[in-house]
CSV table of N, CA and C in Angstrom, one decimal:
chain,number,residue,atom,x,y,z
A,20,MET,N,28.6,17.5,-33.5
A,20,MET,CA,27.4,18.3,-33.5
A,20,MET,C,26.4,17.8,-34.5
A,21,THR,N,26.9,17.3,-35.6
A,21,THR,CA,26.0,16.8,-36.7
A,21,THR,C,25.2,15.6,-36.2
A,22,ASP,N,25.8,14.8,-35.3
A,22,ASP,CA,25.1,13.6,-34.8
A,22,ASP,C,24.0,13.8,-33.8
A,23,THR,N,24.0,15.0,-33.2
A,23,THR,CA,23.0,15.3,-32.2
A,23,THR,C,21.5,15.1,-32.7
A,24,PRO,N,21.2,15.7,-33.8
A,24,PRO,CA,19.8,15.6,-34.3
A,24,PRO,C,19.4,14.1,-34.6
A,25,ARG,N,20.4,13.3,-35.0
A,25,ARG,CA,20.1,11.9,-35.3
A,25,ARG,C,19.9,11.1,-34.0
A,26,ALA,N,20.4,11.6,-32.9
A,26,ALA,CA,20.3,10.8,-31.7
A,26,ALA,C,19.0,11.1,-30.9
A,27,ILE,N,18.3,12.1,-31.3
A,27,ILE,CA,17.1,12.5,-30.7
A,27,ILE,C,16.0,11.4,-30.7
A,28,PRO,N,15.7,10.7,-31.8
A,28,PRO,CA,14.7,9.7,-31.8
A,28,PRO,C,15.1,8.5,-30.8
A,29,ASP,N,16.4,8.2,-30.7
A,29,ASP,CA,16.9,7.2,-29.8
A,29,ASP,C,16.7,7.6,-28.3
A,30,LEU,N,17.0,8.9,-28.1
A,30,LEU,CA,16.8,9.4,-26.7
A,30,LEU,C,15.3,9.4,-26.3
A,31,SER,N,14.4,9.8,-27.3
A,31,SER,CA,13.0,9.8,-27.0
A,31,SER,C,12.5,8.3,-26.7
A,32,LYS,N,13.0,7.4,-27.6
A,32,LYS,CA,12.6,6.0,-27.4
A,32,LYS,C,13.0,5.5,-26.0
A,33,ASP,N,14.3,5.8,-25.6
A,33,ASP,CA,14.8,5.4,-24.3
A,33,ASP,C,13.9,6.0,-23.2
A,34,MET,N,13.6,7.3,-23.3
A,34,MET,CA,12.8,7.9,-22.3
A,34,MET,C,11.4,7.3,-22.2
A,35,VAL,N,10.8,7.0,-23.3
A,35,VAL,CA,9.4,6.3,-23.3
A,35,VAL,C,9.6,4.9,-22.7
A,36,ASN,N,10.6,4.2,-23.0
A,36,ASN,CA,10.8,2.9,-22.4
A,36,ASN,C,11.0,3.0,-20.9
A,37,ALA,N,11.8,4.0,-20.5
A,37,ALA,CA,12.0,4.2,-19.1
A,37,ALA,C,10.7,4.5,-18.3
A,38,MET,N,9.9,5.4,-18.9
A,38,MET,CA,8.7,5.8,-18.3
A,38,MET,C,7.7,4.6,-18.2
A,39,ALA,N,7.7,3.8,-19.3
A,39,ALA,CA,6.8,2.6,-19.3
A,39,ALA,C,7.2,1.6,-18.2
A,40,ALA,N,8.5,1.4,-18.1
A,40,ALA,CA,9.0,0.4,-17.1
A,40,ALA,C,8.7,0.9,-15.7
A,41,SER,N,8.9,2.2,-15.4
A,41,SER,CA,8.6,2.7,-14.1
A,41,SER,C,7.1,2.8,-13.8
A,42,ALA,N,6.3,3.0,-14.9
A,42,ALA,CA,4.8,3.0,-14.7
A,42,ALA,C,4.3,1.6,-14.4
A,43,ALA,N,4.9,0.6,-15.0
A,43,ALA,CA,4.5,-0.8,-14.8
A,43,ALA,C,4.8,-1.1,-13.3
A,44,ALA,N,6.0,-0.7,-12.9
A,44,ALA,CA,6.4,-1.0,-11.5
A,44,ALA,C,5.5,-0.3,-10.5
A,45,ALA,N,5.1,0.9,-10.8
A,45,ALA,CA,4.2,1.7,-9.9
A,45,ALA,C,2.8,1.1,-9.9
A,46,ALA,N,2.3,0.6,-11.1
A,46,ALA,CA,1.0,0.0,-11.1
A,46,ALA,C,1.0,-1.3,-10.3
A,47,GLU,N,2.0,-2.1,-10.4
A,47,GLU,CA,2.0,-3.3,-9.7
A,47,GLU,C,2.1,-3.1,-8.1
A,48,ALA,N,2.9,-2.1,-7.8
A,48,ALA,CA,3.0,-1.8,-6.3
A,48,ALA,C,1.7,-1.2,-5.8
A,49,ALA,N,1.0,-0.4,-6.6
A,49,ALA,CA,-0.3,0.2,-6.2
A,49,ALA,C,-1.3,-0.9,-6.1
A,50,ARG,N,-1.3,-1.9,-7.0
A,50,ARG,CA,-2.2,-3.1,-6.9
A,50,ARG,C,-2.0,-3.8,-5.6
A,51,ARG,N,-0.7,-4.0,-5.2
A,51,ARG,CA,-0.4,-4.7,-3.9
A,51,ARG,C,-0.9,-3.9,-2.7
A,52,ILE,N,-0.7,-2.6,-2.8
A,52,ILE,CA,-1.2,-1.8,-1.7
A,52,ILE,C,-2.7,-1.8,-1.6
A,53,ASN,N,-3.4,-1.7,-2.7
A,53,ASN,CA,-4.8,-1.8,-2.8
A,53,ASN,C,-5.3,-3.1,-2.2
A,54,ASP,N,-4.7,-4.2,-2.6
A,54,ASP,CA,-5.1,-5.5,-2.1
A,54,ASP,C,-5.0,-5.6,-0.6
A,55,GLU,N,-3.9,-5.0,-0.1
A,55,GLU,CA,-3.7,-5.0,1.4
A,55,GLU,C,-4.8,-4.2,2.1
A,56,LEU,N,-5.1,-3.0,1.5
A,56,LEU,CA,-6.1,-2.2,2.1
A,56,LEU,C,-7.5,-2.8,2.1
A,57,LEU,N,-7.8,-3.5,1.0
A,57,LEU,CA,-9.1,-4.2,0.9
A,57,LEU,C,-9.2,-5.4,1.9
A,58,GLU,N,-8.1,-6.1,2.1
A,58,GLU,CA,-8.1,-7.2,3.1
A,58,GLU,C,-8.2,-6.6,4.5
A,59,PHE,N,-7.5,-5.6,4.8
A,59,PHE,CA,-7.6,-5.0,6.1
A,59,PHE,C,-9.0,-4.5,6.4
A,60,ALA,N,-9.6,-3.8,5.4
A,60,ALA,CA,-11.0,-3.4,5.6
A,60,ALA,C,-12.0,-4.6,5.8
A,61,ARG,N,-11.8,-5.7,5.1
A,61,ARG,CA,-12.6,-6.8,5.3
A,61,ARG,C,-12.4,-7.4,6.7
A,62,LEU,N,-11.2,-7.5,7.1
A,62,LEU,CA,-11.0,-8.1,8.5
A,62,LEU,C,-11.5,-7.1,9.5
A,63,ARG,N,-11.3,-5.8,9.4
A,63,ARG,CA,-11.9,-4.9,10.3
A,63,ARG,C,-13.4,-5.0,10.4
A,64,PHE,N,-14.1,-5.1,9.2
A,64,PHE,CA,-15.5,-5.2,9.2
A,64,PHE,C,-16.0,-6.4,10.0
A,65,GLU,N,-15.3,-7.6,9.7
A,65,GLU,CA,-15.7,-8.8,10.4
A,65,GLU,C,-15.5,-8.7,11.9
A,66,ASN,N,-14.4,-8.1,12.3
A,66,ASN,CA,-14.1,-8.0,13.7
A,66,ASN,C,-15.1,-7.0,14.4
A,67,ASP,N,-15.3,-5.9,13.7
A,67,ASP,CA,-16.2,-4.9,14.3
A,67,ASP,C,-17.6,-5.4,14.4
A,68,ALA,N,-18.1,-6.2,13.4
A,68,ALA,CA,-19.4,-6.8,13.4
A,68,ALA,C,-19.5,-7.8,14.6
A,69,GLY,N,-18.4,-8.5,14.8
A,69,GLY,CA,-18.4,-9.5,15.9
A,69,GLY,C,-18.5,-8.8,17.2
A,70,ILE,N,-17.8,-7.7,17.4
A,70,ILE,CA,-17.8,-6.9,18.6
A,70,ILE,C,-19.2,-6.4,18.9
A,71,ALA,N,-19.8,-5.8,17.8
A,71,ALA,CA,-21.2,-5.3,17.9
A,71,ALA,C,-22.2,-6.4,18.3
A,72,GLU,N,-22.0,-7.5,17.8
A,72,GLU,CA,-22.9,-8.6,18.1
A,72,GLU,C,-22.7,-9.0,19.6
A,73,ALA,N,-21.5,-9.1,20.0
A,73,ALA,CA,-21.2,-9.5,21.4
A,73,ALA,C,-21.7,-8.4,22.3
A,74,MET,N,-21.7,-7.1,22.0
A,74,MET,CA,-22.2,-6.1,22.8
A,74,MET,C,-23.7,-6.2,22.9
A,75,VAL,N,-24.4,-6.5,21.8
A,75,VAL,CA,-25.8,-6.7,21.9
A,75,VAL,C,-26.2,-7.8,22.8
A,76,LYS,N,-25.4,-8.9,22.8
A,76,LYS,CA,-25.7,-10.1,23.6
A,76,LYS,C,-25.2,-10.0,25.1
A,77,ALA,N,-24.5,-8.9,25.4
A,77,ALA,CA,-23.9,-8.7,26.7
A,77,ALA,C,-25.0,-8.7,27.8
A,78,GLU,N,-24.7,-9.3,28.9
A,78,GLU,CA,-25.7,-9.4,30.0
A,78,GLU,C,-25.6,-8.3,31.0
A,79,SER,N,-24.5,-7.5,31.0
A,79,SER,CA,-24.4,-6.5,32.0
A,79,SER,C,-23.6,-5.3,31.4
A,80,LEU,N,-23.7,-4.2,32.1
A,80,LEU,CA,-23.0,-3.0,31.7
A,80,LEU,C,-21.5,-3.2,31.8
A,81,ALA,N,-21.1,-4.0,32.8
A,81,ALA,CA,-19.7,-4.3,33.0
A,81,ALA,C,-19.1,-5.1,31.8
A,82,ASP,N,-20.0,-6.0,31.3
A,82,ASP,CA,-19.6,-6.8,30.1
A,82,ASP,C,-19.4,-5.9,28.9
A,83,ILE,N,-20.3,-5.0,28.7
A,83,ILE,CA,-20.2,-4.0,27.6
A,83,ILE,C,-19.0,-3.2,27.7
A,84,VAL,N,-18.7,-2.7,28.9
A,84,VAL,CA,-17.5,-1.8,29.1
A,84,VAL,C,-16.2,-2.7,28.8
A,85,ALA,N,-16.2,-3.9,29.3
A,85,ALA,CA,-15.0,-4.8,29.0
A,85,ALA,C,-14.9,-5.0,27.5
A,86,LEU,N,-16.0,-5.3,26.8
A,86,LEU,CA,-15.9,-5.5,25.4
A,86,LEU,C,-15.4,-4.2,24.7
A,87,GLN,N,-15.9,-3.0,25.1
A,87,GLN,CA,-15.5,-1.8,24.5
A,87,GLN,C,-14.0,-1.5,24.7
A,88,ARG,N,-13.6,-1.8,25.9
A,88,ARG,CA,-12.1,-1.6,26.2
A,88,ARG,C,-11.3,-2.5,25.3
A,89,ASP,N,-11.7,-3.8,25.2
A,89,ASP,CA,-10.9,-4.8,24.4
A,89,ASP,C,-11.0,-4.3,22.9
A,90,PHE,N,-12.1,-3.8,22.5
A,90,PHE,CA,-12.3,-3.4,21.1
A,90,PHE,C,-11.3,-2.2,20.9
A,91,LEU,N,-11.3,-1.2,21.8
A,91,LEU,CA,-10.4,-0.1,21.5
A,91,LEU,C,-8.9,-0.5,21.5
A,92,VAL,N,-8.5,-1.4,22.4
A,92,VAL,CA,-7.1,-1.8,22.4
A,92,VAL,C,-6.8,-2.6,21.1
A,93,SER,N,-7.6,-3.5,20.7
A,93,SER,CA,-7.4,-4.4,19.5
A,93,SER,C,-7.4,-3.5,18.3
A,94,THR,N,-8.3,-2.5,18.2
A,94,THR,CA,-8.4,-1.7,17.1
A,94,THR,C,-7.1,-0.8,16.9
A,95,PHE,N,-6.7,-0.2,18.0
A,95,PHE,CA,-5.5,0.6,18.0
A,95,PHE,C,-4.3,-0.3,17.5
A,96,GLU,N,-4.2,-1.5,18.1
A,96,GLU,CA,-3.1,-2.4,17.7
A,96,GLU,C,-3.1,-2.8,16.2
A,97,SER,N,-4.3,-3.1,15.7
A,97,SER,CA,-4.4,-3.5,14.3
A,97,SER,C,-4.1,-2.4,13.4
A,98,TYR,N,-4.6,-1.2,13.7
A,98,TYR,CA,-4.2,0.0,12.9
A,98,TYR,C,-2.8,0.3,12.9
A,99,ALA,N,-2.1,0.1,14.1
A,99,ALA,CA,-0.7,0.4,14.2
A,99,ALA,C,0.1,-0.6,13.3
A,100,VAL,N,-0.3,-1.9,13.4
A,100,VAL,CA,0.3,-2.9,12.5
A,100,VAL,C,0.1,-2.6,11.1
A,101,GLU,N,-1.1,-2.3,10.7
A,101,GLU,CA,-1.4,-2.0,9.3
A,101,GLU,C,-0.7,-0.8,8.8
A,102,THR,N,-0.5,0.2,9.6
A,102,THR,CA,0.2,1.4,9.2
A,102,THR,C,1.7,1.1,9.0
A,103,SER,N,2.2,0.2,9.8
A,103,SER,CA,3.6,-0.2,9.6
A,103,SER,C,3.8,-1.0,8.2
A,104,LYS,N,2.8,-1.9,8.0
A,104,LYS,CA,2.8,-2.6,6.7
A,104,LYS,C,2.7,-1.7,5.5
A,105,LEU,N,1.8,-0.7,5.6
A,105,LEU,CA,1.6,0.2,4.5
A,105,LEU,C,2.9,1.1,4.3
A,106,ARG,N,3.5,1.5,5.4
A,106,ARG,CA,4.7,2.3,5.3
A,106,ARG,C,5.8,1.5,4.6
A,107,LYS,N,6.0,0.2,4.9
A,107,LYS,CA,7.0,-0.6,4.3
A,107,LYS,C,6.6,-0.8,2.8
A,108,MET,N,5.4,-1.0,2.5
A,108,MET,CA,5.0,-1.2,1.1
A,108,MET,C,5.2,0.0,0.3
A,109,ALA,N,5.0,1.2,0.9
A,109,ALA,CA,5.3,2.4,0.2
A,109,ALA,C,6.8,2.6,-0.1
A,110,MET,N,7.6,2.2,0.9
A,110,MET,CA,9.0,2.3,0.7
A,110,MET,C,9.5,1.3,-0.3
A,111,ASP,N,8.9,0.1,-0.3
A,111,ASP,CA,9.3,-0.9,-1.3
A,111,ASP,C,8.8,-0.4,-2.7
A,112,MET,N,7.7,0.3,-2.8
A,112,MET,CA,7.2,0.8,-4.0
A,112,MET,C,8.2,1.8,-4.6
A,113,THR,N,8.7,2.7,-3.8
A,113,THR,CA,9.6,3.7,-4.2
A,113,THR,C,10.9,3.0,-4.7
A,114,LYS,N,11.4,2.0,-4.0
A,114,LYS,CA,12.6,1.3,-4.5
A,114,LYS,C,12.3,0.6,-5.8
A,115,ASP,N,11.1,-0.1,-6.0
A,115,ASP,CA,10.8,-0.8,-7.2
A,115,ASP,C,10.7,0.2,-8.4
A,116,ILE,N,10.1,1.4,-8.2
A,116,ILE,CA,10.0,2.3,-9.3
A,116,ILE,C,11.4,2.9,-9.7
A,117,SER,N,12.2,3.2,-8.7
A,117,SER,CA,13.5,3.8,-9.0
A,117,SER,C,14.4,2.7,-9.6
A,118,ALA,N,14.2,1.5,-9.3
A,118,ALA,CA,15.1,0.4,-9.8
A,118,ALA,C,14.6,-0.1,-11.2
A,119,ALA,N,13.5,0.4,-11.6
A,119,ALA,CA,13.0,-0.1,-12.9
A,119,ALA,C,14.0,0.2,-14.0
A,120,GLU,N,14.2,-0.7,-14.9
A,120,GLU,CA,15.1,-0.5,-16.1
A,120,GLU,C,14.3,0.3,-17.1
A,121,PRO,N,14.9,1.2,-17.8
A,121,PRO,CA,16.3,1.8,-17.6
A,121,PRO,C,16.3,3.0,-16.8
A,122,VAL,N,15.3,3.3,-15.9
A,122,VAL,CA,15.3,4.5,-15.1
A,122,VAL,C,16.5,4.7,-14.3
A,123,SER,N,16.9,3.6,-13.6
A,123,SER,CA,18.1,3.7,-12.7
A,123,SER,C,19.3,4.0,-13.5
A,124,LYS,N,19.4,3.5,-14.7
A,124,LYS,CA,20.6,3.8,-15.5
A,124,LYS,C,20.6,5.2,-16.0
A,125,ARG,N,19.4,5.7,-16.3
A,125,ARG,CA,19.4,7.1,-16.8
A,125,ARG,C,19.7,8.1,-15.7
A,126,ALA,N,19.4,7.7,-14.4
A,126,ALA,CA,19.6,8.6,-13.3
A,126,ALA,C,21.1,8.6,-12.9
A,127,ALA,N,21.8,7.6,-13.3
A,127,ALA,CA,23.2,7.4,-12.9
A,127,ALA,C,24.1,8.3,-13.7
């Protein structure tokens, strides 16, 4: 019982170290997700601008309808792929944070 007060500073230091390690893992994972979102937005903008330009240059209503159809299909597919990527990245982020030393040891 007499050792308990002396152990408090070590426990606090361990807790701070654990929080710092998990925060660093979270920050790195958030940076990767942010980079992915920015790249996706850039690619969507380029694609959408290309479709808009093609629609302006279309020679008939049938061409515009075909472009619009292709745009809707490709947009849906690209968002589905991106959603899967982001879901996986979020799951990896959770694993990285929970595996950060010494958080995983403290939870065990």
